[in-house]
Coordinates of C-alpha atoms in Angstrom, one line a residue:
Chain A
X11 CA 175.9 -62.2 -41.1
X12 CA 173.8 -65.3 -40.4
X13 CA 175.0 -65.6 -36.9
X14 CA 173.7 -62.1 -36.3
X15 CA 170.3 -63.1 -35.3
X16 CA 171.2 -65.3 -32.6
X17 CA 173.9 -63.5 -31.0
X18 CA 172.7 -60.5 -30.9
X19 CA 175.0 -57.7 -32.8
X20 CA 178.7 -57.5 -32.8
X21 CA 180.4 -55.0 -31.7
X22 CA 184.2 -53.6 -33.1
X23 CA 186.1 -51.3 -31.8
X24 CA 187.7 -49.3 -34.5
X25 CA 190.0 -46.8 -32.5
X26 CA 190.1 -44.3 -29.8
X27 CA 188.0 -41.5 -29.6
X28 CA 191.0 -39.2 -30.3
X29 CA 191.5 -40.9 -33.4
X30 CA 187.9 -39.0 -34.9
X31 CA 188.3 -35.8 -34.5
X32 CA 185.2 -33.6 -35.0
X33 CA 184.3 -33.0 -38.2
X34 CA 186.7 -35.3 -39.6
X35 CA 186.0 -39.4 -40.7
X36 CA 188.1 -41.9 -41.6
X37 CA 187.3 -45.6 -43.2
X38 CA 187.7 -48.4 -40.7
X39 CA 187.5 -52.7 -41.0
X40 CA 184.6 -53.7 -39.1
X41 CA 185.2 -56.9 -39.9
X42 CA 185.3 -57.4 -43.4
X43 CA 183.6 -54.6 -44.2
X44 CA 184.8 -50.9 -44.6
X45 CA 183.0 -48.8 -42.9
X46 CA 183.7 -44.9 -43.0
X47 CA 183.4 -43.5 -39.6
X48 CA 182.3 -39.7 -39.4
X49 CA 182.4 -37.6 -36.3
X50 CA 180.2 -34.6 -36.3
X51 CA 180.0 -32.1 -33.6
X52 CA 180.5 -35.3 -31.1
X53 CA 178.0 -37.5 -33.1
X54 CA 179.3 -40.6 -34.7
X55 CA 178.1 -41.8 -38.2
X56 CA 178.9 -44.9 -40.1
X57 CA 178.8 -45.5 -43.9
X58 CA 179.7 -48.6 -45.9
X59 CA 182.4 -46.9 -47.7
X60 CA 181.2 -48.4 -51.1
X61 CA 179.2 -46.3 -53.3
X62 CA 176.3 -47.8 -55.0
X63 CA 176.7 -45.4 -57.9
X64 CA 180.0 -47.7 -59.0
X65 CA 181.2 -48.9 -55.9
X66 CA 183.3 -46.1 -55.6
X67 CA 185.6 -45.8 -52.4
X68 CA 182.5 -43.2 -51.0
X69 CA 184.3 -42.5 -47.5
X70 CA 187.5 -41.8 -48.6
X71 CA 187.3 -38.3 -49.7
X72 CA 187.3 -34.9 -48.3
X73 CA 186.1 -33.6 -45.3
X74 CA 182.3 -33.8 -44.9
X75 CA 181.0 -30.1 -46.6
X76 CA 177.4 -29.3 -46.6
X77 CA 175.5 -28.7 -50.5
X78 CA 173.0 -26.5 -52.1
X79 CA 169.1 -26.2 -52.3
X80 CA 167.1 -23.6 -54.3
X81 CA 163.4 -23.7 -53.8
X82 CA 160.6 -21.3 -54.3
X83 CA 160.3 -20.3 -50.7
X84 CA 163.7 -18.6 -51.1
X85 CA 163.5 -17.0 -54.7
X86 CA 165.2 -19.8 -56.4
X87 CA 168.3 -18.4 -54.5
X88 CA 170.7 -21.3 -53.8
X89 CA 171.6 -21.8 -50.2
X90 CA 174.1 -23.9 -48.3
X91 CA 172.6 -26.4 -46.0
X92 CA 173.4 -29.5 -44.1
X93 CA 177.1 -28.4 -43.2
X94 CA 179.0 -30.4 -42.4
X95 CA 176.8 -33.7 -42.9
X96 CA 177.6 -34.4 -46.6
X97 CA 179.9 -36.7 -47.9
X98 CA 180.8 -36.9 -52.0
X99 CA 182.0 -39.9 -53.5
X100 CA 185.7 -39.1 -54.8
X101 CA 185.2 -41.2 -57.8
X102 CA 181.7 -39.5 -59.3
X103 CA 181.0 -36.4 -56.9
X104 CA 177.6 -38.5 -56.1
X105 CA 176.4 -36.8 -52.5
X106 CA 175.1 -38.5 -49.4
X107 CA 173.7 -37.4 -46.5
X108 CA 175.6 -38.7 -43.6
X109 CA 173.0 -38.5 -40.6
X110 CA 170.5 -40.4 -42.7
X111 CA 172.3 -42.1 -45.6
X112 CA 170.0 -40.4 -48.2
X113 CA 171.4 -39.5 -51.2
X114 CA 171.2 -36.4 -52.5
X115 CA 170.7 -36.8 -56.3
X116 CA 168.3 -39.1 -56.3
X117 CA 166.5 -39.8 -52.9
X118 CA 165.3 -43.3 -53.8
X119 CA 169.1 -44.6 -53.0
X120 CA 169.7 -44.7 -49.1
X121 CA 172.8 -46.3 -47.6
X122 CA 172.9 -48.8 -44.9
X123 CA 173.8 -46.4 -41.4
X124 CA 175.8 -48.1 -39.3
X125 CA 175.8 -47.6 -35.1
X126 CA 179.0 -46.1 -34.0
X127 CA 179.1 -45.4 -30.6
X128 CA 181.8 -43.7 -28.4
X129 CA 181.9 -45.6 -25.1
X130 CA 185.2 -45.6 -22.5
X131 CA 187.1 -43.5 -24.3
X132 CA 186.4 -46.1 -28.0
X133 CA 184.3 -45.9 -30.9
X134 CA 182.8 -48.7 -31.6
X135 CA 181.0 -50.2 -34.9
X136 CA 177.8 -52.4 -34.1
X137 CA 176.8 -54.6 -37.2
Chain B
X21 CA 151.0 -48.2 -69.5
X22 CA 149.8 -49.6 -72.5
X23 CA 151.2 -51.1 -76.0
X24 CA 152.8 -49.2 -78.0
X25 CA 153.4 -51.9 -80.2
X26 CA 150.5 -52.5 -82.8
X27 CA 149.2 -56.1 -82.2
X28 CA 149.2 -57.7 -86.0
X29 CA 145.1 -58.3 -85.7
X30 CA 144.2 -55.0 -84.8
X31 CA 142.8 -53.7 -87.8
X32 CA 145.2 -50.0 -88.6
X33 CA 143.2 -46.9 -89.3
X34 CA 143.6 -45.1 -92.5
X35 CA 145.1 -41.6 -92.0
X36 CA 141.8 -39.8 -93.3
X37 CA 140.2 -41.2 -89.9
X38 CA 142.6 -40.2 -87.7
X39 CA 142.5 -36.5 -86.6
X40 CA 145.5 -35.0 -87.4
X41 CA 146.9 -31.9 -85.5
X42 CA 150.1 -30.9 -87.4
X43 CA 152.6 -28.3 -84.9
X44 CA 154.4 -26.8 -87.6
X45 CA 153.5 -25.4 -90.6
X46 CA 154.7 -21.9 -92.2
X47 CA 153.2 -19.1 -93.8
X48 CA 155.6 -16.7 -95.7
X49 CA 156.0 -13.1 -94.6
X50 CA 157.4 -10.6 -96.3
X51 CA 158.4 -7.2 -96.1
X52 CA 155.9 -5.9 -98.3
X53 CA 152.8 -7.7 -96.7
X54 CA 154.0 -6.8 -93.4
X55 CA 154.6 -3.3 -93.7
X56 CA 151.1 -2.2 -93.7
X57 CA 151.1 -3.9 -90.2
X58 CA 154.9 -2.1 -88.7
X59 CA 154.9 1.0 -87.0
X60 CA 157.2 4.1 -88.0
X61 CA 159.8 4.5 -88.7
X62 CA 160.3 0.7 -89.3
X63 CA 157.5 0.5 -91.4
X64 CA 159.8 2.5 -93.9
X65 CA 162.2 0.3 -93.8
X66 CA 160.3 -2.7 -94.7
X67 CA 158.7 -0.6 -97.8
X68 CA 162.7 0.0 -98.4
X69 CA 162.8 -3.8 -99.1
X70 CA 159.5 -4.6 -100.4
X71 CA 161.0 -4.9 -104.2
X72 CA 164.1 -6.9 -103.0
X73 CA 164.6 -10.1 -104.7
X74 CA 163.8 -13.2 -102.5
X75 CA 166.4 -15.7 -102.2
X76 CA 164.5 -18.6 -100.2
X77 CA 164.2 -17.6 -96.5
X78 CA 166.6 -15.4 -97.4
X79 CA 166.5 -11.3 -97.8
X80 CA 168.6 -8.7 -96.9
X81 CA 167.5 -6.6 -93.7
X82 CA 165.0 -9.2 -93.4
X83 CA 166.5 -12.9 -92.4
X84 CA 169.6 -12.7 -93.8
X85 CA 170.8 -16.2 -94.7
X86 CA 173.5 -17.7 -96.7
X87 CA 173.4 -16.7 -100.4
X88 CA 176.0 -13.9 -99.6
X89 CA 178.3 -16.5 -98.5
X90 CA 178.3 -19.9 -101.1
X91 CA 176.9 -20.7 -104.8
X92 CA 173.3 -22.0 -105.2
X93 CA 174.0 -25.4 -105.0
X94 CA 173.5 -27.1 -108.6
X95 CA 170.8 -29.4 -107.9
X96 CA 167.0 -30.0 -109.6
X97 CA 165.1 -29.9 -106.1
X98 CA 163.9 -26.9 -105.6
X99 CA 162.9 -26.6 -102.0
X100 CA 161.4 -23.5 -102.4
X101 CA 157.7 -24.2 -102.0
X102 CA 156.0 -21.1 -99.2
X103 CA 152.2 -20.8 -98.6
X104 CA 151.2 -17.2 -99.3
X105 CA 147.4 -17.1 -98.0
X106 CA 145.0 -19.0 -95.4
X107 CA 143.4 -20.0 -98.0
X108 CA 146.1 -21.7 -99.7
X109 CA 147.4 -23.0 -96.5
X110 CA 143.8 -24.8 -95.7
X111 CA 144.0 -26.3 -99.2
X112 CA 147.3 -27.7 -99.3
X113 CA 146.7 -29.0 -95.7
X114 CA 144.0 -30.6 -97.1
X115 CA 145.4 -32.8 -99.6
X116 CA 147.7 -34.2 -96.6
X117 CA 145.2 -35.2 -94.0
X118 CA 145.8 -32.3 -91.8
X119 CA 142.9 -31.5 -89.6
X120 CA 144.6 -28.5 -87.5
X121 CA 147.7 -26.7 -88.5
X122 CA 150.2 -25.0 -86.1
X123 CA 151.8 -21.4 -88.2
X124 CA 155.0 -20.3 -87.9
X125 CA 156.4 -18.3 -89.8
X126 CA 158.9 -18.3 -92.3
X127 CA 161.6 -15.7 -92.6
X128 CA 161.7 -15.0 -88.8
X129 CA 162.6 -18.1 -88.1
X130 CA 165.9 -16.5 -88.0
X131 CA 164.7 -13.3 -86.8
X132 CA 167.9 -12.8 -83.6
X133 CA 170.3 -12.5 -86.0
X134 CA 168.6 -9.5 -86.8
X135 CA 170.7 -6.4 -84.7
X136 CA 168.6 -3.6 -84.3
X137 CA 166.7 -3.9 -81.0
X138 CA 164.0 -1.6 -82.1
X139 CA 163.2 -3.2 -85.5
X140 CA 163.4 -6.6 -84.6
X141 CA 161.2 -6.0 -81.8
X142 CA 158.4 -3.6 -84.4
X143 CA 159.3 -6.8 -86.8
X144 CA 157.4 -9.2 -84.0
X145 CA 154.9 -6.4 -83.2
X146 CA 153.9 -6.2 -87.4
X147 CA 153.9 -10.2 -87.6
X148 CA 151.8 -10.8 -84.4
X149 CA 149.5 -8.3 -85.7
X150 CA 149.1 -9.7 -89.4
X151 CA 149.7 -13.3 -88.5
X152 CA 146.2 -13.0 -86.4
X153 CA 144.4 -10.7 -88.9
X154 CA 145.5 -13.0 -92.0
X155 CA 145.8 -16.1 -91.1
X156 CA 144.4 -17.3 -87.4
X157 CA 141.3 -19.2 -88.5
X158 CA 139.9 -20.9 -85.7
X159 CA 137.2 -22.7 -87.5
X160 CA 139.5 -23.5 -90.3
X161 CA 141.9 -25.3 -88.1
X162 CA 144.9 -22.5 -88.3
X163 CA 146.1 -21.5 -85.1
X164 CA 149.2 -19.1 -84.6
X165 CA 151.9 -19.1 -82.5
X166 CA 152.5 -15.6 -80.7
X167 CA 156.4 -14.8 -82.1
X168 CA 158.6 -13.6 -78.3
X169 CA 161.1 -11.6 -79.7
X170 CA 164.2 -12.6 -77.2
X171 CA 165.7 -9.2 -78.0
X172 CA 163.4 -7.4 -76.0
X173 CA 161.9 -10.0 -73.7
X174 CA 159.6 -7.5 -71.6
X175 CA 158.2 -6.1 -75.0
X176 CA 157.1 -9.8 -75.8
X177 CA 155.6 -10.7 -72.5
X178 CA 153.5 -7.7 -73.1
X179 CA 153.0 -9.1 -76.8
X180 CA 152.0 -12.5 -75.3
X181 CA 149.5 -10.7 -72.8
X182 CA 148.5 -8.5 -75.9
X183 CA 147.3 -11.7 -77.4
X184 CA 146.4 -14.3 -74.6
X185 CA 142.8 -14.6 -75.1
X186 CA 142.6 -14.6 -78.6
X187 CA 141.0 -17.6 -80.0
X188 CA 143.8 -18.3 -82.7
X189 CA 146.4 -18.0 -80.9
X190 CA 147.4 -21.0 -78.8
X191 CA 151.0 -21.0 -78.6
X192 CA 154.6 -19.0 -77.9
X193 CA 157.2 -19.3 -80.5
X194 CA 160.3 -18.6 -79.4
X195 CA 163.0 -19.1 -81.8
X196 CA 165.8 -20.2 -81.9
X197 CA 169.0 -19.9 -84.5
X198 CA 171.3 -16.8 -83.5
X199 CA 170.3 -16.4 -80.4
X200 CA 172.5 -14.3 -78.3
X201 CA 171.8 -16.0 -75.2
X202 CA 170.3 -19.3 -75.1
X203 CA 166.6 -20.1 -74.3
X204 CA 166.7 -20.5 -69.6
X205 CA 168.7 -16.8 -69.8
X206 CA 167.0 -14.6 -66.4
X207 CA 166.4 -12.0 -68.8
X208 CA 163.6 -14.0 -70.6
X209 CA 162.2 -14.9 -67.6
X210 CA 159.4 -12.3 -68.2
X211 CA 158.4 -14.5 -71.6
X212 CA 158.0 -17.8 -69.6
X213 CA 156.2 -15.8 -66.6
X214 CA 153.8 -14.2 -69.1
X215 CA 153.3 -17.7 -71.2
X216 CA 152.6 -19.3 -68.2
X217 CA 150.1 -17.1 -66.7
X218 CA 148.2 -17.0 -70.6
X219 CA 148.3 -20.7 -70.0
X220 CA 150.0 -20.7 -73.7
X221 CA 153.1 -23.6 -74.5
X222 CA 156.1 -21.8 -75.8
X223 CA 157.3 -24.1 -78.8
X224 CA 161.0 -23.8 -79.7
X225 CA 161.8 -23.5 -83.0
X226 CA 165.4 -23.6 -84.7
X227 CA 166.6 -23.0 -88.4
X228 CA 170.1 -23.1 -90.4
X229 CA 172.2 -19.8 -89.9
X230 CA 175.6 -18.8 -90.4
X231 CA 175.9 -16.4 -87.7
X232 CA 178.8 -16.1 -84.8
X233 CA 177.0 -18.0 -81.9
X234 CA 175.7 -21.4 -81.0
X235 CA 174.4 -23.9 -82.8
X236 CA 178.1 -23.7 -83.4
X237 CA 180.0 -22.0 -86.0
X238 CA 178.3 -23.2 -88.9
X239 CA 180.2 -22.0 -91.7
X240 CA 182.6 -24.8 -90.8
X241 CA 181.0 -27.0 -92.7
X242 CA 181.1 -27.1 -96.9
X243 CA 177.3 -28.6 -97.0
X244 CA 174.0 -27.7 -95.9
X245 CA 173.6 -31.2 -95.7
X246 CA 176.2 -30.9 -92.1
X247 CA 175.2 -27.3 -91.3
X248 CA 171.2 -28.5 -91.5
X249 CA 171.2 -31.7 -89.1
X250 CA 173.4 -29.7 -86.6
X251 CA 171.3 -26.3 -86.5
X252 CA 168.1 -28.2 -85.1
X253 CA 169.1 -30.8 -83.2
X254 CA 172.1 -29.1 -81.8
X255 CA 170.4 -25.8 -81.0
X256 CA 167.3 -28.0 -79.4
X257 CA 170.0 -29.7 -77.5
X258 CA 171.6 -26.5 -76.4
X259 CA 168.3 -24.7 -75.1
X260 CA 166.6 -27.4 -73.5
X261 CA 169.9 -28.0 -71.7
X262 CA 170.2 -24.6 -70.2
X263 CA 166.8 -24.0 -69.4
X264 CA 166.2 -27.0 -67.4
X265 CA 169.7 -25.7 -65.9
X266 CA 168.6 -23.0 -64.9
X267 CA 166.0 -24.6 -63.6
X268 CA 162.9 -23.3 -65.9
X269 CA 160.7 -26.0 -65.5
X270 CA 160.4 -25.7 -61.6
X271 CA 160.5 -22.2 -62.0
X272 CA 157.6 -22.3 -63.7
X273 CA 156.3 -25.7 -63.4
X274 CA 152.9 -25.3 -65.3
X275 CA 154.3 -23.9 -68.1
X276 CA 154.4 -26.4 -71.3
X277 CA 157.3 -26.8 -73.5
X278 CA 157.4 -28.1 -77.1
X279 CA 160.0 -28.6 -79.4
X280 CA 159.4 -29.1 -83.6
X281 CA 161.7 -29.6 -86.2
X282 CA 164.4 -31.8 -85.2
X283 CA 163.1 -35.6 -85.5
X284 CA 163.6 -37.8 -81.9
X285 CA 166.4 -39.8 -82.1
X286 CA 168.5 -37.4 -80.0
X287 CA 166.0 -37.4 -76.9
X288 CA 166.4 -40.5 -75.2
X289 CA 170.2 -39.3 -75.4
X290 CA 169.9 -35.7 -73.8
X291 CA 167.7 -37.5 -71.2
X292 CA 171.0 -40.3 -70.4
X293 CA 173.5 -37.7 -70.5
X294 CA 171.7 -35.4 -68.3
X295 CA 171.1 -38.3 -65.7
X296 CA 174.5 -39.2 -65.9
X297 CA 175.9 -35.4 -65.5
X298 CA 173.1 -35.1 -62.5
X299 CA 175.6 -38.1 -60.4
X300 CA 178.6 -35.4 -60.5
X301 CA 176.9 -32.3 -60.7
X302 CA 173.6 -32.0 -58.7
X303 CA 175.0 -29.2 -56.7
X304 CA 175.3 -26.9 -59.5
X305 CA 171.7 -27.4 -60.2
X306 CA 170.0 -27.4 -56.7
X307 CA 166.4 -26.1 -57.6
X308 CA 165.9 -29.6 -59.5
X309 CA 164.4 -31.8 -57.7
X310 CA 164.1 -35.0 -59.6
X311 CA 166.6 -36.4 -62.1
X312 CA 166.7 -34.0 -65.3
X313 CA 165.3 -36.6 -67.5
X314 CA 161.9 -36.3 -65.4
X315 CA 161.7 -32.5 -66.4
X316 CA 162.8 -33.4 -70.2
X317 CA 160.0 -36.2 -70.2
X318 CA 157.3 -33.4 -69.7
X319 CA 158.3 -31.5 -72.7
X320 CA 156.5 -32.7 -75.8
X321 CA 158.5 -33.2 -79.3
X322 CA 157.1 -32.8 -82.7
X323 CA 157.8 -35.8 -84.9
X324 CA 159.6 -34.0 -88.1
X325 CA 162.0 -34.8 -89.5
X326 CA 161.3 -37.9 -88.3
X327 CA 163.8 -40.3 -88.6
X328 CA 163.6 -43.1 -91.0
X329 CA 165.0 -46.1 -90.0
X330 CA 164.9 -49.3 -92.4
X331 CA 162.8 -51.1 -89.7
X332 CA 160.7 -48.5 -88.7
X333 CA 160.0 -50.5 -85.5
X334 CA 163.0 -48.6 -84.3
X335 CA 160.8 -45.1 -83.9
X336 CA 158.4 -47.6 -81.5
X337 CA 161.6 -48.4 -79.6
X338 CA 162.8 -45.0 -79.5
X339 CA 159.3 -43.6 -78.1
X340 CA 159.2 -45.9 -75.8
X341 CA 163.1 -44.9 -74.7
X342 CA 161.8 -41.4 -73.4
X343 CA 157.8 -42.7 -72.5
X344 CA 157.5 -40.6 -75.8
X345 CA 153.3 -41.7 -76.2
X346 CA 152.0 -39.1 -74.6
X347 CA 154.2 -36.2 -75.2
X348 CA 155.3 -36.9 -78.9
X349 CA 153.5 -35.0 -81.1
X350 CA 153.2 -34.8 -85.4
X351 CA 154.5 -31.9 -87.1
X352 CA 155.0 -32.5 -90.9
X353 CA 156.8 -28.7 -91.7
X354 CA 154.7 -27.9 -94.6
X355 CA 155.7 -26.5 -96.9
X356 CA 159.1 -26.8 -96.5
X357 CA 161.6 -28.8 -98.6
X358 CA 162.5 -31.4 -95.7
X359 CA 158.4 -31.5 -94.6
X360 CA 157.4 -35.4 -93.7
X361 CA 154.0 -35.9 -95.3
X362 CA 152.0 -37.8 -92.4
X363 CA 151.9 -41.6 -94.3
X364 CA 155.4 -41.8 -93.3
X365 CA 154.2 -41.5 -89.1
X366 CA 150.9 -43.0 -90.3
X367 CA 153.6 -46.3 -91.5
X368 CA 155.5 -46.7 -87.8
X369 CA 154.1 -49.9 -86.3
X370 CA 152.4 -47.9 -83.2
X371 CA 148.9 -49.1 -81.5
X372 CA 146.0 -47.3 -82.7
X373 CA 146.0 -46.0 -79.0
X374 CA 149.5 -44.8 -79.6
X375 CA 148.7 -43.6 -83.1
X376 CA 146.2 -41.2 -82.6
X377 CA 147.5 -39.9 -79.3
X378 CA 150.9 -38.7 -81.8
X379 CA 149.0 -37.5 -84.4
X380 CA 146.7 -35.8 -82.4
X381 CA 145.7 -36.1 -78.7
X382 CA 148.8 -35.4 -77.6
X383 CA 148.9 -32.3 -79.4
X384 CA 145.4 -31.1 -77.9
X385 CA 146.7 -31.7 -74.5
X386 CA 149.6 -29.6 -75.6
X387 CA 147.6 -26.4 -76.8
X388 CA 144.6 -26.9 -74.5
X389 CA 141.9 -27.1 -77.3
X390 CA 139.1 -29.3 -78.5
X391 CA 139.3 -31.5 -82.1
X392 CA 137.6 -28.5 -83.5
X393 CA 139.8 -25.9 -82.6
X394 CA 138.7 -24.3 -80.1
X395 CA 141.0 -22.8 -77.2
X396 CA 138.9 -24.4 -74.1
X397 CA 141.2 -22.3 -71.7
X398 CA 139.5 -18.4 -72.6

């Protein structure tokens, strides 16, 4: 937004704080963009819900679930981590990390993370 | 990176200057040459056999192939060249420009489909043992491949330790037609421990059977001309998939992998399809780090049969598909029928750079010896 700059950020509300739930999210307009809105224990996270694999609707699936590591350190043995904080595209099963946007597949890729803030009872998108 | 495309002034070296390391070549066992080397009571068995007629690659109790099952085809090829002594071997590999020659052998290429445990496993102990004592000659360029058994797979880690530091053995062959379980199975994870630790590449190594498993069920098809292109390159396909699946290059990440005998073509395609699966199915495969095609990329693949394109500018563009010029590496397969004599590689429009890294530096990089030979990790 070209105006951003100048004006500082704008600010959306997209719904009451009831609305989010924790651990659930549900895709918001901010504007014109669509911008999935996660709550997780009380923190708010904001995803463009496009997914750059093949601009799948990435926010519109399942509750977050966490995923799997294996490493040396613990025998190769697969264990669940980040739970809660992962988000998989409903189109391809392509796996983001919520907090930070990284994706888990390949960690070059990292989505735009969007402010959402809960103020007076709102959440709020900031672009 | 540099060219792999041969710029039209640079002047192209003939094969004869170009040292050639060739990773697959065979040497024929059989029972009666390799009894002396069995233990009881297996060794009976062998001398049991010693008089049985020899189909090609094909005895009974031995590597039981395909004559039970179909005619000999009609045809005035053949195909049934074997090398019987170092000596010959040396020679032959002589008239082709081959510096250094990689041995396999030649019967136990099929050797899983063999079902007793205990013979298969003395079968491996008797070639090991007469593969090095006849035909490892260092200073003649013939190297051996130590032969891992996968019925057994703690018996052929000892094998590979048996043999580690022996100067003519610079390799792991681990084969690959009939096998039970594919190649990335946790019960052979004591073979790639021990090849690892030996500092020795295990080379994987397929061959046409008509037995119950994968590659498929081969007796399907009416040709050897179908049942031949799908045995190696399916069976390649197959084992490379599960074992960076289950995760066998991070497992043991210095350990080298090489693959002969079925051409290229099909690399840059397991390396796309793996990418794409990884989107979807990363989970399933946590312990992998990168994208699969980075692990398949490390692996090195021997030339034959290479593919023969009318424009062989094609094989450039397929190397450059998987950053093939420094892990592709020349196998010509003598002396069998399908073997690619090295003016056909020597013809593909590489760089000079490119050129000699295929038909040879790559190769040394591979096995961890000098142009003469030598092993320079003992």
């Amino acid at each position: 937004m070209p105006q951003k700059a100048k004006k500082g950020r704008e600010e959306h509300v997209v719904g009451d704080v009831s609305d989010f739930p924790e651990g659930t999210h549900k895709v918001v307009k901010a504007g014109r963009r669509e911008i999935g809105v996660f709550n997780i224990n009380g923190e708010f996270y904001g995803l463009p819900n496009v997914c750059p694999h093949q601009t799948g609707p990435l926010c519109e699936g399942k509750p977050a679930l966490g995923t799997l590591v294996a490493n040396a350190e613990g025998d190769w043995k697969f264990e669940w981590v980040h739970d809660g904080e992962i988000v998989a595209c409903p189109w391809h099963g392509l796996e983001y990390h919520i907090p930070t946007g990284g994706c888990i597949a390949y960690p070059n890729v990292n989505l735009r993370c969007y402010e959402v803030v809960a103020e007076d009872g709102k959440v709020k998108v900031r672009l | 990176m540099t060219d792999t495309v041969a710029r039209t002034r640079e002047k192209k070296e003939k094969l004869e200057d170009i040292l050639v390391v060739d990773c697959d070549v065979h040497v024929h066992e059989s029972p009666g040459e390799l009894a002396p080397y069995c233990e009881m009571p297996w060794r009976v068995a062998l001398e049991n056999i010693a008089d049985v007629q020899e189909f090609y690659l094909d005895i009974p109790g031995f590597s039981p192939g395909t004559t039970v099952y179909e005619a000999k085809f009609p045809s005035g090829q053949e195909g049934t060249r074997m090398v019987h002594t170092a000596e010959q071997m040396r020679k032959e590999l002589d008239e082709i420009h081959v510096d250094i020659g990689v041995l396999f052998p030649d019967h136990f290429l099929k050797i899983p489909v063999i079902s007793q445990i205990d013979y298969a496993v003395a079968l491996a102990h008797a070639y090991n043992a007469w593969l090095l004592d006849k035909w490892c000659r260092p200073e003649q360029g013939l190297l051996g491949c130590i032969l891992a058994s996968p019925h057994d797979p703690v018996d052929a880690a000892r094998e590979i330790r048996k043999y580690a530091k022996e100067p003519g053995m610079v390799g792991v062959f681990l084969p690959c037609a009939g096998l039970e379980r594919l190649w990335g199975h946790r019960q052979y994870d004591p073979i790639f421990e021990a090849a690892e630790e030996a500092d020795l590449p295990v080379l994987l190594h397929s061959v046409t059977v008509i037995h119950p498993v994968f590659p498929f069920n081969t007796q399907q098809f009416e040709t050897e001309f179908g049942r031949h292109i799908c045995s190696h390159t399916f069976s390649m396909m197959a084992n490379l998939v599960h074992m960076i699946t289950t995760g066998v290059p991070v497992r043991y990440p210095d350990l080298k992998v090489a693959v002969t005998e079925a051409g290229i073509s099909w690399v840059p395609f397991l390396m796309h399809k793996m990418d794409k699966e990884f989107i979807e199915r990363r989970r399933e495969v946590p312990f992998l780090t990168e994208k699969p095609s980075h692990y398949l990329k490390k692996m090195f693949f021997a030339t034959q049969p290479v593919e023969e394109p009318e424009n062989l500018k094609d094989l450039v563009t397929m190397l450059e598909l998987y950053d093939g010029e420094d892990n592709t590496i020349f196998a010509s397969d003598w002396p069998h029928h399908d073997f690619d004599h090295p003016s056909k590689v020597h013809q593909i429009p590489f760089s000079s750079e490119v050129r000699r890294k295929v038909f040879g530096e790559n190769a040394l990089r591979l096995f961890n010896i000098d142009a003469n030979g030598n092993r320079l990790n003992i």
